[in-house]
PDB file of C-alpha atoms and ligand atoms in Angstrom:
ATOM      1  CA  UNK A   8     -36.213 -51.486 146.414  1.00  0.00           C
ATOM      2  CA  UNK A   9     -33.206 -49.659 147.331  1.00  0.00           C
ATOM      3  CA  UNK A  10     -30.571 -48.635 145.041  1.00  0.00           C
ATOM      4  CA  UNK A  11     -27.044 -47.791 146.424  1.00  0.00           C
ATOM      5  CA  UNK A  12     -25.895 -45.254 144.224  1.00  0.00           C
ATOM      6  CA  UNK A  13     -21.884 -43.810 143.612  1.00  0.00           C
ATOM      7  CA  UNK A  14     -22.102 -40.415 144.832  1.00  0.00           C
ATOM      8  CA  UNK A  15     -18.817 -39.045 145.389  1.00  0.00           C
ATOM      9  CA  UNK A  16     -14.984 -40.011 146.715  1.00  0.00           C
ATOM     10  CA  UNK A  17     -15.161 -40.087 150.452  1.00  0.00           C
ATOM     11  CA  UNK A  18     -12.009 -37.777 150.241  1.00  0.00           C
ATOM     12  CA  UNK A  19     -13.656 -35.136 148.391  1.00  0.00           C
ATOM     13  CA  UNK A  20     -16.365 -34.114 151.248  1.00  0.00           C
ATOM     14  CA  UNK A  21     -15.031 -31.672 153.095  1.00  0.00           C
ATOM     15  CA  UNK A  22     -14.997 -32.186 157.416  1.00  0.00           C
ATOM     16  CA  UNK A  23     -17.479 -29.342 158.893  1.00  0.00           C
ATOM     17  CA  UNK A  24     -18.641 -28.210 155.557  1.00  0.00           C
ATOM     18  CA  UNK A  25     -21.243 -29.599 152.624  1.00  0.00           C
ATOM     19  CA  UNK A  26     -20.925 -30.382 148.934  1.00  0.00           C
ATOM     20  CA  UNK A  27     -23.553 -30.944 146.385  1.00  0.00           C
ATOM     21  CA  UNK A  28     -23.347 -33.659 143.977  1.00  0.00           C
ATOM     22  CA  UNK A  29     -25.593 -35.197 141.501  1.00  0.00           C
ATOM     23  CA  UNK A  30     -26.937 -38.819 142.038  1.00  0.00           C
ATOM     24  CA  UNK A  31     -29.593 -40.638 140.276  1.00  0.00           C
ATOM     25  CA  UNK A  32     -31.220 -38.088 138.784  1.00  0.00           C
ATOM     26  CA  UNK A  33     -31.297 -36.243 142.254  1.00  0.00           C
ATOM     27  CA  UNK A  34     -29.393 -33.040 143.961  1.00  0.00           C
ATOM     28  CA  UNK A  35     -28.240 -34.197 147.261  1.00  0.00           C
ATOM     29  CA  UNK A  36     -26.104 -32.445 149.605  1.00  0.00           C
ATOM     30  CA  UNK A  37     -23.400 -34.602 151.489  1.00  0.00           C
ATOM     31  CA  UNK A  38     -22.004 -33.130 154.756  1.00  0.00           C
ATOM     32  CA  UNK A  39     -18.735 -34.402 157.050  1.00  0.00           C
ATOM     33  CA  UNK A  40     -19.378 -34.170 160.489  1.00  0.00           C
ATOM     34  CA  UNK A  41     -16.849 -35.606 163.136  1.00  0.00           C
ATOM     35  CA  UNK A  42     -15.910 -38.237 160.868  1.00  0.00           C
ATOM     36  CA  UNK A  43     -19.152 -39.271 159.637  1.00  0.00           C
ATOM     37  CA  UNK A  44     -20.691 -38.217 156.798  1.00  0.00           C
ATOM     38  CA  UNK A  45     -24.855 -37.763 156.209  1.00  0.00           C
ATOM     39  CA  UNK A  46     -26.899 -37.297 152.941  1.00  0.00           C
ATOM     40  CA  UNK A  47     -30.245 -35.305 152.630  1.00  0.00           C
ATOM     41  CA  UNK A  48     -31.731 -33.454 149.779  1.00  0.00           C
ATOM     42  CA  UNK A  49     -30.002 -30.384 148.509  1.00  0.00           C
ATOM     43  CA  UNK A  50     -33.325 -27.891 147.811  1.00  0.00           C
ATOM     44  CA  UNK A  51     -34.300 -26.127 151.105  1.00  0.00           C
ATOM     45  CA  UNK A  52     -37.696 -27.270 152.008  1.00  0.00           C
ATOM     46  CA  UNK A  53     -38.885 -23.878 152.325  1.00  0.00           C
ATOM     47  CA  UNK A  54     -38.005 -22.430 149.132  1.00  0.00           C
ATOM     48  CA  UNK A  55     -35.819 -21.936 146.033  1.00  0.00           C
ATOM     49  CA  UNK A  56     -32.516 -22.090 147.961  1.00  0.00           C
ATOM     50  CA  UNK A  57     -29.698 -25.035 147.995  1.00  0.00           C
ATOM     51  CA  UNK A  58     -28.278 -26.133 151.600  1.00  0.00           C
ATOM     52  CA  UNK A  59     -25.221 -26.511 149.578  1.00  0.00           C
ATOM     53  CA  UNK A  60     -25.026 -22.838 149.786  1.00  0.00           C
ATOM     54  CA  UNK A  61     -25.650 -22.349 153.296  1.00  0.00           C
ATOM     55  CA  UNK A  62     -23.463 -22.536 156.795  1.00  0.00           C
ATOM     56  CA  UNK A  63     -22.634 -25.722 158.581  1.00  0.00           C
ATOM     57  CA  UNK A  64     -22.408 -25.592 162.027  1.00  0.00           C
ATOM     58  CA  UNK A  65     -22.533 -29.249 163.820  1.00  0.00           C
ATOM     59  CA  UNK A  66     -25.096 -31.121 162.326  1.00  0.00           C
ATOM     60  CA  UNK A  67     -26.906 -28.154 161.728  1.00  0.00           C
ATOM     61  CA  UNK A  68     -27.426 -26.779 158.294  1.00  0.00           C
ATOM     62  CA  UNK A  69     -28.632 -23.015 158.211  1.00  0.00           C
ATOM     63  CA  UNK A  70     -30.113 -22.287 154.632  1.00  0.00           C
ATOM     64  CA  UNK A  71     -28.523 -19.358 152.826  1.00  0.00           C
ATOM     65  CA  UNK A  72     -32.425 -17.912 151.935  1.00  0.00           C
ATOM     66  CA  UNK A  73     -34.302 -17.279 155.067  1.00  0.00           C
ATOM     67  CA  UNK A  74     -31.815 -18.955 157.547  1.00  0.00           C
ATOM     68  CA  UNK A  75     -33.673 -21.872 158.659  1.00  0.00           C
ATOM     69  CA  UNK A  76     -31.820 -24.858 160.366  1.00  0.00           C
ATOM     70  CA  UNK A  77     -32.444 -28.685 159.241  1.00  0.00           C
ATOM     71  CA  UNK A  78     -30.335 -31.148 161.438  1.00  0.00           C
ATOM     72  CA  UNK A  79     -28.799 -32.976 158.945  1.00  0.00           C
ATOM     73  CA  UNK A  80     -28.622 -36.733 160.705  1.00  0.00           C
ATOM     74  CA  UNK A  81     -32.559 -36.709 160.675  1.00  0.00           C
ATOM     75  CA  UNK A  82     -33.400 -34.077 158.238  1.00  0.00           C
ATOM     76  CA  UNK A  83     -35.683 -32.300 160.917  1.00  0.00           C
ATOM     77  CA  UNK A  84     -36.930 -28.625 160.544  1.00  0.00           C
ATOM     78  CA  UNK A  85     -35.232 -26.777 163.795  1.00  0.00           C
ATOM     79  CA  UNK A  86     -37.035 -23.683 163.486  1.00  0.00           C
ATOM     80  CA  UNK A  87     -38.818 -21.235 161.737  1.00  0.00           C
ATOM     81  CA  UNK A  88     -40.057 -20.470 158.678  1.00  0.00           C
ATOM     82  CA  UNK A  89     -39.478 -24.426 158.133  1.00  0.00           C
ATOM     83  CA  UNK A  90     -42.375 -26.348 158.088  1.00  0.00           C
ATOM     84  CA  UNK A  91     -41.309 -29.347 156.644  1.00  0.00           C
ATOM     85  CA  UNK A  92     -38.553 -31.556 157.331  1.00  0.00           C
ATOM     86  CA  UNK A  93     -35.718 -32.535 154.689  1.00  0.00           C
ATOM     87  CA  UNK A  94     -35.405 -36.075 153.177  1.00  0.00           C
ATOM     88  CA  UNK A  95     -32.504 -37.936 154.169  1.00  0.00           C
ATOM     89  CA  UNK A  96     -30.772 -40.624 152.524  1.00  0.00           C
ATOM     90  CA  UNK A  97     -28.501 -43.534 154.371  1.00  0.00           C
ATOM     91  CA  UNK A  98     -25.114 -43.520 153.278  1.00  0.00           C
ATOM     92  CA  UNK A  99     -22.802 -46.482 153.025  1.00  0.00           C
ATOM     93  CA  UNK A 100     -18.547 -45.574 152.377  1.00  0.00           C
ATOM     94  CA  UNK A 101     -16.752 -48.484 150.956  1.00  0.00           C
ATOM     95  CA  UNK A 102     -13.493 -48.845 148.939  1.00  0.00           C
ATOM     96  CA  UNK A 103     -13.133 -44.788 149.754  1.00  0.00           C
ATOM     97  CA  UNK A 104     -16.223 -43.997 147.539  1.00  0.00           C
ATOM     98  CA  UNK A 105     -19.379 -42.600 149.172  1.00  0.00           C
ATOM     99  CA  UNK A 106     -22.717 -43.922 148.273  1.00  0.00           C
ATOM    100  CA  UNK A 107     -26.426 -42.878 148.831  1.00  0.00           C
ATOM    101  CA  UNK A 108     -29.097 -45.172 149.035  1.00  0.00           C
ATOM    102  CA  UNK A 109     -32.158 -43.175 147.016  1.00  0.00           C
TER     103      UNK A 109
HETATM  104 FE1  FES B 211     -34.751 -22.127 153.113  1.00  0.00          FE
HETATM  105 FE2  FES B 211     -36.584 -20.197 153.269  1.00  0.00          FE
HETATM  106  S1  FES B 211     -35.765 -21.125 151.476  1.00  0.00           S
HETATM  107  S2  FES B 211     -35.499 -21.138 154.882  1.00  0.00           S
END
């Protein structure tokens, strides 16, 4: 069943950027995009690199290792060398505290 876990303030992500944070036992990297903000997991798909480390540009996150793009909404590969897509998590904001539902 789904848990709804406390991730972080809703103040504290930063608009057009990422942050990781630690949530049930999990890395997850929370971005702000025009007002919204999306949850997937923090480890690059490809390799032993952390999105939370790598360039935001729209909803596309561009790992810092080898430079491949994941759109964050959906967690889909973009391009190469990805081969797998990212797991996302659905994010619910209430009382000005973000949480992820793992
Ligand atoms: Fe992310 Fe290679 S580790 S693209």
């Amino acid at each position: 069943s789904t848990q709804w876990i406390k991730a972080i303030a809703r103040d504290e992500v930063p608009e057009d950027d990422v942050i990781a944070v630690h949530a049930g036992g999990r890395e997850i990297a929370l971005y702000g995009v025009e007002g919204e903000v999306y949850a997937t997991a923090n480890l690059c798909t490809h390799g032993n690199a952390r999105l939370c480390d790598g360039f935001l540009e729209g909803h596309e996150i561009e790992c810092p290792l080898h430079q491949g793009r994941f759109d964050v909404r959906d967690g889909r590969a973009l391009c190469s060398p990805l081969r797998e897509n990212l797991a996302t998590y659905p994010v619910r904001i209430e009382d000005g505290v973000v949480f992820v539902a793992l």
